[in-house]
Amino acid sequence: MNQVKSLKQVLSNKIALFTMARYFVYLLLFIRGILLASYLGVEKFGVFSMIILLGQYLTFSGGGVQFAITVLLAKDKKHTSSTGRNNLISSAINFSVLISILLIAPLIILTWHQNFFEGATNEYILFVALIGSLGFIQQVLLNIFRVDGLMKHIIIVELVTAIFLIAVIFFVSKDQLIWYMLTSVVITSLCSILYFFNKKQFQYNFTLTIKNVVRLMRTGFPLLLLNISTMIITIFPQFIAGVFYGDEVMGIYSFGVRISTSVLLVFNTIVWYIFPSLISRLGDMSPDDKYNFVKKWSTILVCLLTLFSFI
């Protein structure tokens, strides 16, 4: 009876439920990685990982708008009118679409010059542009849903995407598996964008005001630098492995990264979940209270991470 009660308490806890769902999604993605590595081989798996990695790099080309929209919506949640909020969201979405178009167009032109990129990646450079551009728009929408607490829709998108990408492996030709997988990534990104638009709780319009764009860029650029520094520590070694040691080493390294990432998934998921609430709470504090709050929790987090590293 106590076990049933404990289970109900866990299921009623949104953070715990979201974390478990995230772990299940990551497990599916890990299974996909094992299947791809077994079917493609280490070298081709390295090529696939490099293409996805380059697409992730392109999402940073929007000046940190995807990060800024999280902070601005969370900070102004209690003080901004619905019209002002809708205009800010619409400006962020329209700006991300504009940047995506500017990204795709030149990279399409570069694909006509076969020697611009060396190696197998040259054949798939258009996929890099599409994955990066759609990923940028998807991140903006996902963070809007994140601030609004619509975690159910985020998990639905992630779960359906993971299942679909695994299913594709079993129903396509293994000789063209990379092409089919990249096409599937593009399709799932596009479908997730359409799903977010269908489930949105804001009023979208075609507004793109200079004031909102400047505000987004001013807030997003420092956050972009912060995320780039994190990326250099976590993702950049993966890129270096592919460039200087070849696709085979890249494949082995990528597989190891997936394993190590799962270790900190619980901590990262909880922080990701509560971050908008923390921003909203800090917005109502005095400067001294903010300093004491950040100092207190930074100390706690450092102690927990230090302890966790020994475990």
CSV table of C-alpha atoms in Angstrom, one decimal:
chain,number,residue,atom,x,y,z
A,1,MET,CA,0.0,0.0,0.0
A,2,ASN,CA,2.8,2.4,0.9
A,3,GLN,CA,4.6,1.5,-2.4
A,4,VAL,CA,1.4,2.4,-4.4
A,5,LYS,CA,1.1,5.7,-2.5
A,6,SER,CA,4.8,6.5,-3.1
A,7,LEU,CA,4.3,5.7,-6.8
A,8,LYS,CA,1.3,8.1,-7.0
A,9,GLN,CA,3.3,10.8,-5.3
A,10,VAL,CA,6.1,10.4,-7.9
A,11,LEU,CA,3.6,10.5,-10.8
A,12,SER,CA,1.9,13.6,-9.3
A,13,ASN,CA,5.3,15.4,-9.1
A,14,LYS,CA,5.7,17.1,-12.5
A,15,ILE,CA,9.5,17.5,-12.2
A,16,ALA,CA,9.9,13.8,-11.4
A,17,LEU,CA,7.5,12.7,-14.2
A,18,PHE,CA,9.2,15.0,-16.7
A,19,THR,CA,12.7,13.7,-15.6
A,20,MET,CA,11.5,10.0,-16.1
A,21,ALA,CA,10.1,10.9,-19.5
A,22,ARG,CA,13.3,12.6,-20.5
A,23,TYR,CA,15.3,9.5,-19.4
A,24,PHE,CA,13.0,7.3,-21.4
A,25,VAL,CA,13.5,9.5,-24.5
A,26,TYR,CA,17.2,9.5,-24.0
A,27,LEU,CA,17.2,5.7,-23.7
A,28,LEU,CA,15.4,5.5,-27.0
A,29,LEU,CA,18.0,7.9,-28.6
A,30,PHE,CA,20.8,5.7,-27.0
A,31,ILE,CA,19.3,2.6,-28.6
A,32,ARG,CA,19.1,4.5,-31.9
A,33,GLY,CA,22.8,5.3,-31.6
A,34,ILE,CA,23.7,1.6,-31.0
A,35,LEU,CA,21.6,0.5,-34.0
A,36,LEU,CA,23.1,3.2,-36.2
A,37,ALA,CA,26.6,2.3,-35.1
A,38,SER,CA,26.0,-1.4,-35.8
A,39,TYR,CA,24.4,-0.9,-39.2
A,40,LEU,CA,26.6,2.0,-40.4
A,41,GLY,CA,29.9,1.0,-38.9
A,42,VAL,CA,32.1,3.3,-37.0
A,43,GLU,CA,33.3,5.5,-39.9
A,44,LYS,CA,29.8,6.2,-41.4
A,45,PHE,CA,28.4,6.7,-37.9
A,46,GLY,CA,31.1,9.3,-37.5
A,47,VAL,CA,30.0,11.1,-40.7
A,48,PHE,CA,26.4,11.1,-39.5
A,49,SER,CA,27.5,12.5,-36.1
A,50,MET,CA,29.5,15.2,-37.7
A,51,ILE,CA,26.6,16.4,-39.9
A,52,ILE,CA,24.3,16.5,-36.8
A,53,LEU,CA,27.0,18.4,-34.9
A,54,LEU,CA,27.4,21.0,-37.7
A,55,GLY,CA,23.7,21.5,-37.7
A,56,GLN,CA,23.8,22.1,-33.9
A,57,TYR,CA,26.5,24.7,-34.5
A,58,LEU,CA,24.3,26.6,-36.9
A,59,THR,CA,21.6,27.0,-34.3
A,60,PHE,CA,24.0,29.4,-32.5
A,61,SER,CA,24.0,31.8,-35.5
A,62,GLY,CA,20.8,33.6,-34.4
A,63,GLY,CA,22.6,35.7,-31.7
A,64,GLY,CA,21.1,33.7,-28.8
A,65,VAL,CA,17.4,34.5,-29.5
A,66,GLN,CA,16.4,31.1,-28.4
A,67,PHE,CA,18.0,31.8,-25.0
A,68,ALA,CA,16.8,35.4,-24.8
A,69,ILE,CA,13.1,34.5,-25.3
A,70,THR,CA,13.2,32.2,-22.2
A,71,VAL,CA,14.7,34.9,-20.0
A,72,LEU,CA,12.5,37.7,-21.2
A,73,LEU,CA,9.2,35.8,-21.0
A,74,ALA,CA,10.0,34.4,-17.6
A,75,LYS,CA,11.2,37.8,-16.2
A,76,ASP,CA,8.2,39.7,-17.6
A,77,LYS,CA,5.6,37.1,-17.0
A,78,LYS,CA,3.7,39.1,-14.4
A,79,HIS,CA,4.3,42.6,-15.8
A,80,THR,CA,3.9,42.4,-19.5
A,81,SER,CA,0.5,42.8,-21.3
A,82,SER,CA,-0.7,40.0,-23.5
A,83,THR,CA,-0.3,42.2,-26.6
A,84,GLY,CA,3.3,43.0,-25.7
A,85,ARG,CA,4.0,39.3,-24.9
A,86,ASN,CA,2.5,38.2,-28.2
A,87,ASN,CA,4.5,40.8,-30.2
A,88,LEU,CA,7.7,39.7,-28.4
A,89,ILE,CA,7.1,36.0,-29.2
A,90,SER,CA,6.1,36.8,-32.8
A,91,SER,CA,9.2,38.9,-33.3
A,92,ALA,CA,11.4,36.1,-31.9
A,93,ILE,CA,9.8,33.5,-34.2
A,94,ASN,CA,9.9,35.7,-37.3
A,95,PHE,CA,13.5,36.7,-36.6
A,96,SER,CA,14.4,33.0,-36.3
A,97,VAL,CA,12.7,32.2,-39.6
A,98,LEU,CA,14.5,35.1,-41.3
A,99,ILE,CA,17.9,34.0,-40.0
A,100,SER,CA,17.1,30.4,-41.1
A,101,ILE,CA,16.4,31.5,-44.6
A,102,LEU,CA,19.6,33.5,-44.7
A,103,LEU,CA,21.4,30.4,-43.5
A,104,ILE,CA,19.9,28.0,-46.0
A,105,ALA,CA,20.3,30.1,-49.1
A,106,PRO,CA,24.1,30.5,-49.2
A,107,LEU,CA,24.7,26.9,-48.1
A,108,ILE,CA,22.5,25.7,-51.0
A,109,ILE,CA,24.8,27.7,-53.3
A,110,LEU,CA,27.9,26.2,-51.7
A,111,THR,CA,26.6,22.7,-52.5
A,112,TRP,CA,27.1,23.4,-56.2
A,113,HIS,CA,30.9,23.7,-55.6
A,114,GLN,CA,31.8,20.1,-54.9
A,115,ASN,CA,35.2,20.9,-53.4
A,116,PHE,CA,34.1,23.5,-50.9
A,117,PHE,CA,33.8,20.9,-48.1
A,118,GLU,CA,36.2,17.9,-48.0
A,119,GLY,CA,35.2,14.4,-47.4
A,120,ALA,CA,31.8,12.7,-47.2
A,121,THR,CA,30.2,15.7,-45.5
A,122,ASN,CA,30.2,17.6,-48.7
A,123,GLU,CA,27.4,15.4,-50.1
A,124,TYR,CA,25.1,16.2,-47.1
A,125,ILE,CA,25.8,20.0,-46.6
A,126,LEU,CA,22.2,20.8,-47.5
A,127,PHE,CA,21.1,18.6,-44.6
A,128,VAL,CA,23.4,20.6,-42.3
A,129,ALA,CA,21.6,23.8,-43.3
A,130,LEU,CA,18.2,22.4,-42.9
A,131,ILE,CA,18.9,20.7,-39.6
A,132,GLY,CA,20.5,23.8,-38.2
A,133,SER,CA,17.8,26.2,-39.5
A,134,LEU,CA,14.8,24.1,-38.4
A,135,GLY,CA,16.5,23.3,-35.1
A,136,PHE,CA,16.9,27.1,-34.4
A,137,ILE,CA,13.2,27.7,-35.0
A,138,GLN,CA,12.3,24.6,-33.0
A,139,GLN,CA,14.4,25.8,-30.0
A,140,VAL,CA,12.6,29.2,-30.0
A,141,LEU,CA,9.2,27.5,-29.9
A,142,LEU,CA,10.3,24.9,-27.4
A,143,ASN,CA,11.5,27.5,-25.0
A,144,ILE,CA,8.2,29.4,-25.3
A,145,PHE,CA,6.4,26.3,-24.3
A,146,ARG,CA,8.9,25.7,-21.5
A,147,VAL,CA,8.2,29.1,-19.9
A,148,ASP,CA,4.5,28.5,-20.2
A,149,GLY,CA,4.9,25.2,-18.4
A,150,LEU,CA,3.6,23.1,-21.3
A,151,MET,CA,6.0,20.3,-20.7
A,152,LYS,CA,3.5,17.7,-21.8
A,153,HIS,CA,3.8,18.9,-25.4
A,154,ILE,CA,7.6,19.0,-25.2
A,155,ILE,CA,7.7,15.4,-24.1
A,156,ILE,CA,5.3,14.3,-26.8
A,157,VAL,CA,7.4,15.9,-29.5
A,158,GLU,CA,10.6,14.4,-28.1
A,159,LEU,CA,9.0,10.9,-27.6
A,160,VAL,CA,7.4,10.7,-31.0
A,161,THR,CA,10.7,12.0,-32.6
A,162,ALA,CA,12.8,9.3,-30.8
A,163,ILE,CA,10.4,6.5,-31.7
A,164,PHE,CA,10.1,7.6,-35.4
A,165,LEU,CA,13.9,7.8,-35.8
A,166,ILE,CA,14.3,4.3,-34.4
A,167,ALA,CA,11.5,2.9,-36.6
A,168,VAL,CA,13.1,4.4,-39.8
A,169,ILE,CA,16.2,2.2,-39.3
A,170,PHE,CA,14.2,-1.0,-39.7
A,171,PHE,CA,12.2,0.0,-42.8
A,172,VAL,CA,14.8,1.6,-45.1
A,173,SER,CA,17.6,0.4,-47.2
A,174,LYS,CA,20.8,0.0,-45.1
A,175,ASP,CA,22.9,1.2,-48.1
A,176,GLN,CA,21.2,4.6,-47.9
A,177,LEU,CA,20.7,4.7,-44.2
A,178,ILE,CA,22.5,8.0,-43.6
A,179,TRP,CA,20.4,9.8,-46.2
A,180,TYR,CA,17.2,8.4,-44.8
A,181,MET,CA,18.1,9.2,-41.2
A,182,LEU,CA,19.0,12.8,-42.1
A,183,THR,CA,15.8,13.1,-44.0
A,184,SER,CA,13.9,11.8,-41.0
A,185,VAL,CA,15.6,14.3,-38.7
A,186,VAL,CA,14.5,17.1,-41.1
A,187,ILE,CA,10.9,15.8,-41.2
A,188,THR,CA,10.6,15.4,-37.5
A,189,SER,CA,11.9,18.9,-36.9
A,190,LEU,CA,9.4,20.3,-39.4
A,191,CYS,CA,6.6,18.3,-37.8
A,192,SER,CA,7.5,19.4,-34.3
A,193,ILE,CA,7.4,23.0,-35.4
A,194,LEU,CA,3.9,22.5,-36.9
A,195,TYR,CA,2.8,20.7,-33.7
A,196,PHE,CA,4.0,23.6,-31.5
A,197,PHE,CA,2.1,26.0,-33.7
A,198,ASN,CA,-1.0,23.9,-33.4
A,199,LYS,CA,-0.8,23.8,-29.6
A,200,LYS,CA,0.4,27.3,-29.0
A,201,GLN,CA,-1.2,29.5,-26.3
A,202,PHE,CA,-0.1,32.8,-27.7
A,203,GLN,CA,-1.5,34.9,-30.6
A,204,TYR,CA,1.0,34.7,-33.4
A,205,ASN,CA,1.3,37.6,-35.9
A,206,PHE,CA,3.8,38.8,-38.5
A,207,THR,CA,5.3,41.5,-36.2
A,208,LEU,CA,9.1,42.0,-36.5
A,209,THR,CA,9.9,45.2,-34.6
A,210,ILE,CA,13.4,46.6,-34.4
A,211,LYS,CA,12.8,47.3,-30.7
A,212,ASN,CA,12.0,43.7,-29.9
A,213,VAL,CA,14.8,42.4,-32.1
A,214,VAL,CA,17.3,44.6,-30.3
A,215,ARG,CA,16.0,43.6,-26.9
A,216,LEU,CA,16.3,39.9,-27.9
A,217,MET,CA,19.8,40.3,-29.2
A,218,ARG,CA,20.9,42.4,-26.2
A,219,THR,CA,19.7,39.7,-23.8
A,220,GLY,CA,20.6,36.8,-26.0
A,221,PHE,CA,24.2,37.6,-26.9
A,222,PRO,CA,25.7,37.2,-23.4
A,223,LEU,CA,23.7,34.0,-23.0
A,224,LEU,CA,25.0,32.9,-26.4
A,225,LEU,CA,28.6,33.5,-25.2
A,226,LEU,CA,27.9,31.5,-22.1
A,227,ASN,CA,26.5,28.6,-24.1
A,228,ILE,CA,29.3,28.7,-26.6
A,229,SER,CA,31.8,28.4,-23.7
A,230,THR,CA,29.9,25.4,-22.5
A,231,MET,CA,29.8,24.0,-26.0
A,232,ILE,CA,33.6,24.4,-26.3
A,233,ILE,CA,34.0,22.3,-23.2
A,234,THR,CA,31.4,19.6,-24.2
A,235,ILE,CA,30.8,19.6,-27.9
A,236,PHE,CA,33.9,21.1,-29.5
A,237,PRO,CA,36.2,18.1,-28.6
A,238,GLN,CA,33.8,15.9,-30.6
A,239,PHE,CA,34.2,18.3,-33.6
A,240,ILE,CA,38.0,18.2,-33.2
A,241,ALA,CA,38.0,14.4,-33.1
A,242,GLY,CA,36.2,14.3,-36.4
A,243,VAL,CA,38.4,17.0,-38.1
A,244,PHE,CA,41.8,15.8,-37.0
A,245,TYR,CA,41.4,12.1,-36.3
A,246,GLY,CA,38.9,11.0,-39.0
A,247,ASP,CA,35.4,9.7,-39.1
A,248,GLU,CA,36.2,6.4,-37.2
A,249,VAL,CA,37.5,8.2,-34.1
A,250,MET,CA,34.6,10.6,-34.4
A,251,GLY,CA,32.2,7.7,-34.3
A,252,ILE,CA,33.8,6.1,-31.2
A,253,TYR,CA,34.0,9.5,-29.4
A,254,SER,CA,30.3,10.3,-30.2
A,255,PHE,CA,29.3,7.0,-28.8
A,256,GLY,CA,31.2,7.7,-25.6
A,257,VAL,CA,29.7,11.1,-25.3
A,258,ARG,CA,26.2,9.6,-25.4
A,259,ILE,CA,27.1,7.4,-22.5
A,260,SER,CA,28.6,10.1,-20.3
A,261,THR,CA,25.8,12.6,-21.0
A,262,SER,CA,23.3,10.2,-19.5
A,263,VAL,CA,25.0,10.4,-16.1
A,264,LEU,CA,24.1,14.1,-15.7
A,265,LEU,CA,20.7,13.9,-17.3
A,266,VAL,CA,18.8,14.0,-14.1
A,267,PHE,CA,20.6,17.1,-12.9
A,268,ASN,CA,20.4,18.9,-16.2
A,269,THR,CA,16.7,18.1,-16.7
A,270,ILE,CA,15.7,19.4,-13.2
A,271,VAL,CA,17.7,22.7,-13.8
A,272,TRP,CA,16.2,23.0,-17.3
A,273,TYR,CA,12.7,22.5,-15.9
A,274,ILE,CA,12.9,25.0,-13.0
A,275,PHE,CA,15.1,27.7,-14.7
A,276,PRO,CA,12.1,29.9,-16.0
A,277,SER,CA,10.6,29.8,-12.5
A,278,LEU,CA,13.8,30.9,-11.0
A,279,ILE,CA,14.1,33.8,-13.4
A,280,SER,CA,10.6,34.9,-12.7
A,281,ARG,CA,11.3,34.7,-8.9
A,282,LEU,CA,14.5,36.7,-9.2
A,283,GLY,CA,12.8,39.4,-11.2
A,284,ASP,CA,10.7,40.3,-8.1
A,285,MET,CA,13.8,40.4,-5.7
A,286,SER,CA,15.9,43.4,-4.7
A,287,PRO,CA,19.6,43.4,-5.8
A,288,ASP,CA,20.7,42.2,-2.3
A,289,ASP,CA,18.2,39.4,-2.2
A,290,LYS,CA,19.3,38.3,-5.7
A,291,TYR,CA,22.9,38.2,-4.7
A,292,ASN,CA,22.2,36.2,-1.5
A,293,PHE,CA,19.9,33.8,-3.5
A,294,VAL,CA,22.4,33.2,-6.2
A,295,LYS,CA,25.3,32.8,-3.7
A,296,LYS,CA,23.4,30.3,-1.6
A,297,TRP,CA,22.3,28.1,-4.5
A,298,SER,CA,25.6,28.3,-6.3
A,299,THR,CA,27.3,27.0,-3.2
A,300,ILE,CA,24.8,24.2,-2.9
A,301,LEU,CA,25.1,23.2,-6.5
A,302,VAL,CA,28.9,23.2,-6.4
A,303,CYS,CA,28.9,21.0,-3.3
A,304,LEU,CA,26.4,18.6,-5.0
A,305,LEU,CA,28.3,18.4,-8.2
A,306,THR,CA,31.6,17.8,-6.3
A,307,LEU,CA,30.0,15.0,-4.3
A,308,PHE,CA,28.4,13.6,-7.5
A,309,SER,CA,31.7,13.5,-9.3
A,310,PHE,CA,33.2,11.2,-6.6
A,311,ILE,CA,30.2,8.9,-6.8
